[in-house]
Amino acid sequence: MSETSTSQDLSFFYRFLARCMQYPDPQWMNEDFFQAFFNLVDTLGATSEGQEIQNILTQSPDPIEALQIEYTRLFINGAPHVVAPPYASVYMDKSLQGAFALKTLSFYRAKGFVMEKDADLPDHLIHELEFLSLLVQENDLAGEEEFLTTLFRPWYKQFCPRVGKETRHPYYRMVVNLIDFFTTEEKKDGFQCNEA
Amino acid sequence: MAFNVTRRKFLQTASLAAVSIPLSKVVCAETGVTKASLEPKGTMNDTTVVGGLCEMCFWRCQMVGKVRDGQLIKLEGNPKSIDNGTSICARGNAGIKLLYDVDRLKYPLKNVGKRGEPVWKRISWQEALDECGSKLKAVVDQHGPQGICVFPHGASAKYPMHYFERTVGTHNVSEASFFQCRGVRDTAYMASINEAPEEYVDMANAKVIFLVGCHFGENIHVSHTKNYIKGLQNGAKLIVADPRYSASAAKSDIWVQIKPGTDTAYLLAIMNYLVQNKKYNQEFVTNHTAGFDKFSQSIAEWTLDKAAKECEIPAAQIKEVADLLAANAPNVTIHPGRFSSWYGNDFQRGRALACLTALLGAYYVKGGWLPPKKPKLSKTSWAAEEHGNEHNLNYHNNKMHHPYAPPGTPTELIRDCAISGKPYPIKGCVVWGQNPMQTIPNQEKMKQVFKAMDFVMCVDVMPTDVTMWADILLPESSYLERYDEIKVGATYVKADDKEPTQYIAPRYPMVEPQFERKDQVYITNEIAKRMGHEKDIPVQSLEELVNKTLEASKTTLASIKAEGGIHLQPGKPAGAVPEDFMVQLFSDEIADAGFPGAPTYIPVENVPAGHARLLFGRAPVHSFSRTQNNIWLHHAMPVNPVWLNDTVAAKLGLKEGDSVGFINSEGVKSRTTTIVKVTPGIRKDCVYMYHGYGMVNPMLSICGGKGVDEQSLITKIAIDPESGVHGMRNNFVKLTKDGKTLDMPA
Ligand code: SF4
């Protein structure tokens, strides 16, 4: 398999993970989405965890609303308090839009990318995944690695276990683990989201 | 969770496309990160934005902002300002941390759990507005406009407040700034001098500054504090009446360690002494006051000795203060104060301050009360409509309950009506920028109000203790992200100033609002459309509102921006006392309304055995709930220590830094604990805390549960009879330590 087509595939994975992190909406969170999602989960050998998610979704009277409530609690405003804001700066600067967000934006710029006007903050998990997708699409694997090491992993390795531990819905546990899987080169920082 | 393959191996599998292609079909077509077209790599885009108007407190200092890549990185005083100049205070600086507070509200939220125990779900603006519009309309359809009550606060709340008051037609509006703060001061002065006094005192040129309870230095408003410091630098003598050795007391020439609640008795004794000894300004009294004889008779009982006993201060010190004021009159500042919801006898204290100023002839003089001549603005808002008094709770049963109430309806009348359903049901509640759980005494009663509602909506920048009671919670753009109100003023001119200057400073956004935060004009208009008032909408945007308001000044947002965010123009000297200016020393009108015509001392409840009176005030780094979760300000003062007299502390076996809780005389316990500050600088019969700590909303990740919320201990409600304003310092507490309740020594 050529490097280019692998990059293309990886680019899709990043884009898909970005999709998984969007606020749940039946417009896109539909049968096709879940089919693709569970197909990926199965391929990675996490069939029983996938089954657990399916069970919870089918048992719920309104599965999308249940995901919306959990998304709000985890990532927007919740009670007790928002569990895991999906912004790098929150973990690196203890603030929204701190110096780390600016560094992230500078990296995008240096690679020739900008933020769209209606976008969220540059260090939002979704945009970082989109950026990774665009980088690998351009086959800039060195850039991908540099971004992952210097700007992504340092905060993501704090974010991921927080969600894994606190979430009340297995879908989000799976999503953060999938992101962890695709952004970790084995034996690089030796980090596993759920070491057990 | 273990996947049975490594990333590298997975990406090398031949069948990768079988997984990735289905994924590619469900991804989002758009991305927030896109390839740049022309922008040179590495550009930082630094700019200075003019036209900021601070709202970390109500003073509205003028600012500029340093913006890098759309991100506000620093705030400074606007060099063009003739008000605060280049200075802003700690809270002003920390506005950035409010702007980027992680806990800030970002999207409309719907509570799909119970009211007060929310389970939040993000919803679209469309859904949120539809729900607010339809639920509020249903209340009006079923119960009439009076079925809605409104708790507004701050610049952004004015436009929606006018909508609900003027267009929808409810009287049931309770502004915290009036009914739990300065309203009683304003109406006491209105009844005395026909104007609200604001803080128009020329302290910079005063020979004596007399503060009753004001604690400048802890309570900071930049230009006012500068004015005060300038006065002290110029040699003004400072008299401070306060049970506590406050930051102002620490700078004073005379500290009057007065018994709480007795200030009016003290002021009456000073006035009686001036009258009896003919040390008052006879010319001013003859030309500009009414009712001197009745007034003199009414206060005659207040000898120095009688007041000394009541106020627990030396008679000689009262005389010393009176003599010092008389010797330096008329250039003396009798500060009218601001927060004045103290004991439920506050209208009379306000009257006494206004009358003392008159006896000293200290109106419209250098160093005295001297209103600046400000530029005129147009008035733009929802058109005022007459709604009669049939459903005005303050006029119920053809009786005016509180004739000297500030605008709106006294809070307690609204709460009682909402809870009892009498004389009519109140079923919809709009909370806009106010946190009634922490501004209004008796939190349990406030909860009952919310429980009685069919619908509650809150609009705020931050989650607070009240937002937990919302059915729909809407995120507002902050004062750094919107156009808004206009500050006008003039240099503190004296009659002999050659070149007074006026300024006009509208608020401009420093940065764009993030997430889905919206401003008050958008939100109100959208709700108005859904309630059937589209034709009444006065403006389509905040920008239009500000431009229309500027019309009378012949300026525009664009023209002022080009001038650096502040328009300066020649002013007018403040001038001498207007001929028709009259001070009602004895007011027949007040007497006809059934209240004392001359300022009168009404004693408050004494401290019960084993307790201390709970006093509270401002911290220099906090103003409102919205400053509590600010990480810079939180670090500057993370908890609110309780001030405890050193002798009392020794008897209780408490030392500096000990952790204590509270129980009040009605059995209400504090939810949290704080630390003890042991000091000789407070009377033995009271304890003191800074206001605004110990919020419970767990959505606040920084300040939640830190320090003690003194409001939770204010359960006994005192109502000032003339104004209907709350008195909040009539609650008594014991300290608790390690589960034990400590009786305060006599
Ligand atoms: S006094 Fe401080 S908080 Fe108040 S407006 Fe001025 S800078 Fe802002």
CSV table of N, CA and C in Angstrom, one decimal, chain B residues 415-464:
chain,number,residue,atom,x,y,z
B,415,ARG,N,-42.1,39.0,46.2
B,415,ARG,CA,-41.8,37.6,46.7
B,415,ARG,C,-43.1,37.1,47.4
B,416,ASP,N,-43.6,38.0,48.3
B,416,ASP,CA,-44.8,37.5,49.0
B,416,ASP,C,-46.0,37.2,48.1
B,417,CYS,N,-46.1,38.0,47.1
B,417,CYS,CA,-47.2,37.8,46.1
B,417,CYS,C,-47.0,36.5,45.3
B,418,ALA,N,-45.7,36.3,44.9
B,418,ALA,CA,-45.4,35.1,44.1
B,418,ALA,C,-45.6,33.8,44.9
B,419,ILE,N,-45.3,33.9,46.2
B,419,ILE,CA,-45.4,32.7,47.0
B,419,ILE,C,-46.8,32.4,47.4
B,420,SER,N,-47.6,33.5,47.8
B,420,SER,CA,-48.9,33.3,48.3
B,420,SER,C,-50.0,33.2,47.1
B,421,GLY,N,-49.6,33.8,46.0
B,421,GLY,CA,-50.6,33.9,44.9
B,421,GLY,C,-51.6,35.0,45.2
B,422,LYS,N,-51.3,35.8,46.2
B,422,LYS,CA,-52.3,36.9,46.5
B,422,LYS,C,-51.5,38.2,46.5
B,423,PRO,N,-52.1,39.3,45.9
B,423,PRO,CA,-53.5,39.4,45.4
B,423,PRO,C,-53.6,38.7,44.0
B,424,TYR,N,-52.6,38.3,43.4
B,424,TYR,CA,-52.7,37.7,42.1
B,424,TYR,C,-51.5,36.7,41.8
B,425,PRO,N,-51.7,35.8,40.9
B,425,PRO,CA,-50.6,34.9,40.7
B,425,PRO,C,-49.4,35.5,39.9
B,426,ILE,N,-48.2,35.2,40.3
B,426,ILE,CA,-47.0,35.6,39.5
B,426,ILE,C,-46.4,34.2,39.1
B,427,LYS,N,-46.3,34.0,37.8
B,427,LYS,CA,-46.0,32.6,37.4
B,427,LYS,C,-44.8,32.6,36.4
B,428,GLY,N,-44.3,33.7,36.0
B,428,GLY,CA,-43.1,33.7,35.1
B,428,GLY,C,-42.0,34.6,35.6
B,429,CYS,N,-40.8,34.2,35.5
B,429,CYS,CA,-39.7,34.9,36.1
B,429,CYS,C,-38.6,35.1,35.1
B,430,VAL,N,-38.1,36.3,35.0
B,430,VAL,CA,-37.0,36.6,34.1
B,430,VAL,C,-35.9,37.2,35.0
B,431,VAL,N,-34.7,36.5,35.0
B,431,VAL,CA,-33.6,37.0,35.8
B,431,VAL,C,-32.5,37.4,34.8
B,432,TRP,N,-32.1,38.6,34.8
B,432,TRP,CA,-31.2,39.1,33.8
B,432,TRP,C,-29.9,39.8,34.5
B,433,GLY,N,-28.9,39.0,34.6
B,433,GLY,CA,-27.6,39.6,35.1
B,433,GLY,C,-27.6,39.8,36.6
B,434,GLN,N,-28.7,39.4,37.3
B,434,GLN,CA,-28.7,39.5,38.7
B,434,GLN,C,-28.6,38.1,39.3
B,435,ASN,N,-28.1,38.0,40.5
B,435,ASN,CA,-28.1,36.7,41.2
B,435,ASN,C,-28.9,36.9,42.5
B,436,PRO,N,-30.2,36.8,42.4
B,436,PRO,CA,-31.0,37.1,43.6
B,436,PRO,C,-30.7,36.1,44.7
B,437,MET,N,-30.1,35.0,44.4
B,437,MET,CA,-29.8,34.1,45.6
B,437,MET,C,-28.7,34.7,46.5
B,438,GLN,N,-27.9,35.6,45.9
B,438,GLN,CA,-26.9,36.2,46.8
B,438,GLN,C,-27.1,37.7,47.0
B,439,THR,N,-28.1,38.3,46.3
B,439,THR,CA,-28.3,39.7,46.6
B,439,THR,C,-29.5,40.0,47.5
B,440,ILE,N,-30.4,39.0,47.5
B,440,ILE,CA,-31.6,39.3,48.2
B,440,ILE,C,-31.6,38.4,49.5
B,441,PRO,N,-31.9,39.0,50.7
B,441,PRO,CA,-31.8,38.2,51.9
B,441,PRO,C,-32.9,37.1,51.9
B,442,ASN,N,-32.6,36.1,52.7
B,442,ASN,CA,-33.4,34.9,52.9
B,442,ASN,C,-33.5,34.0,51.6
B,443,GLN,N,-32.5,33.2,51.5
B,443,GLN,CA,-32.4,32.3,50.3
B,443,GLN,C,-33.5,31.3,50.2
B,444,GLU,N,-34.0,30.8,51.3
B,444,GLU,CA,-35.1,29.8,51.3
B,444,GLU,C,-36.3,30.4,50.6
B,445,LYS,N,-36.6,31.7,51.0
B,445,LYS,CA,-37.7,32.4,50.4
B,445,LYS,C,-37.6,32.6,48.9
B,446,MET,N,-36.4,32.9,48.5
B,446,MET,CA,-36.1,33.0,47.1
B,446,MET,C,-36.4,31.7,46.3
B,447,LYS,N,-36.0,30.6,47.0
B,447,LYS,CA,-36.2,29.3,46.3
B,447,LYS,C,-37.7,29.0,46.2
B,448,GLN,N,-38.5,29.4,47.2
B,448,GLN,CA,-39.9,29.3,47.2
B,448,GLN,C,-40.5,30.0,46.0
B,449,VAL,N,-40.0,31.2,45.8
B,449,VAL,CA,-40.5,32.0,44.6
B,449,VAL,C,-40.2,31.2,43.3
B,450,PHE,N,-39.0,30.7,43.1
B,450,PHE,CA,-38.8,30.0,41.9
B,450,PHE,C,-39.6,28.7,41.8
B,451,LYS,N,-39.8,28.1,42.9
B,451,LYS,CA,-40.7,26.8,42.9
B,451,LYS,C,-42.1,27.2,42.5
B,452,ALA,N,-42.5,28.4,42.8
B,452,ALA,CA,-43.9,28.7,42.5
B,452,ALA,C,-44.1,29.1,41.0
B,453,MET,N,-43.1,29.2,40.3
B,453,MET,CA,-43.2,29.7,38.9
B,453,MET,C,-43.6,28.6,37.9
B,454,ASP,N,-44.2,29.0,36.8
B,454,ASP,CA,-44.4,28.0,35.7
B,454,ASP,C,-43.2,28.0,34.8
B,455,PHE,N,-42.5,29.2,34.8
B,455,PHE,CA,-41.3,29.3,33.9
B,455,PHE,C,-40.3,30.3,34.4
B,456,VAL,N,-39.1,29.9,34.4
B,456,VAL,CA,-38.0,30.7,34.8
B,456,VAL,C,-36.9,30.8,33.7
B,457,MET,N,-36.6,32.0,33.3
B,457,MET,CA,-35.5,32.1,32.3
B,457,MET,C,-34.4,33.0,32.9
B,458,CYS,N,-33.2,32.7,32.7
B,458,CYS,CA,-32.0,33.5,33.2
B,458,CYS,C,-31.1,33.8,32.0
B,459,VAL,N,-30.6,35.0,32.0
B,459,VAL,CA,-29.6,35.4,31.1
B,459,VAL,C,-28.4,35.9,31.8
B,460,ASP,N,-27.3,35.4,31.5
B,460,ASP,CA,-26.1,35.8,32.3
B,460,ASP,C,-24.8,35.5,31.5
B,461,VAL,N,-23.7,36.0,31.9
B,461,VAL,CA,-22.4,35.6,31.3
B,461,VAL,C,-21.9,34.4,32.0
B,462,MET,N,-22.1,34.2,33.3
B,462,MET,CA,-21.6,33.1,34.1
B,462,MET,C,-22.7,32.3,34.7
B,463,PRO,N,-22.4,31.1,35.0
B,463,PRO,CA,-23.3,30.4,35.9
B,463,PRO,C,-23.2,31.0,37.3
B,464,THR,N,-24.3,31.2,38.0
B,464,THR,CA,-24.3,31.7,39.3
B,464,THR,C,-25.3,30.8,40.1
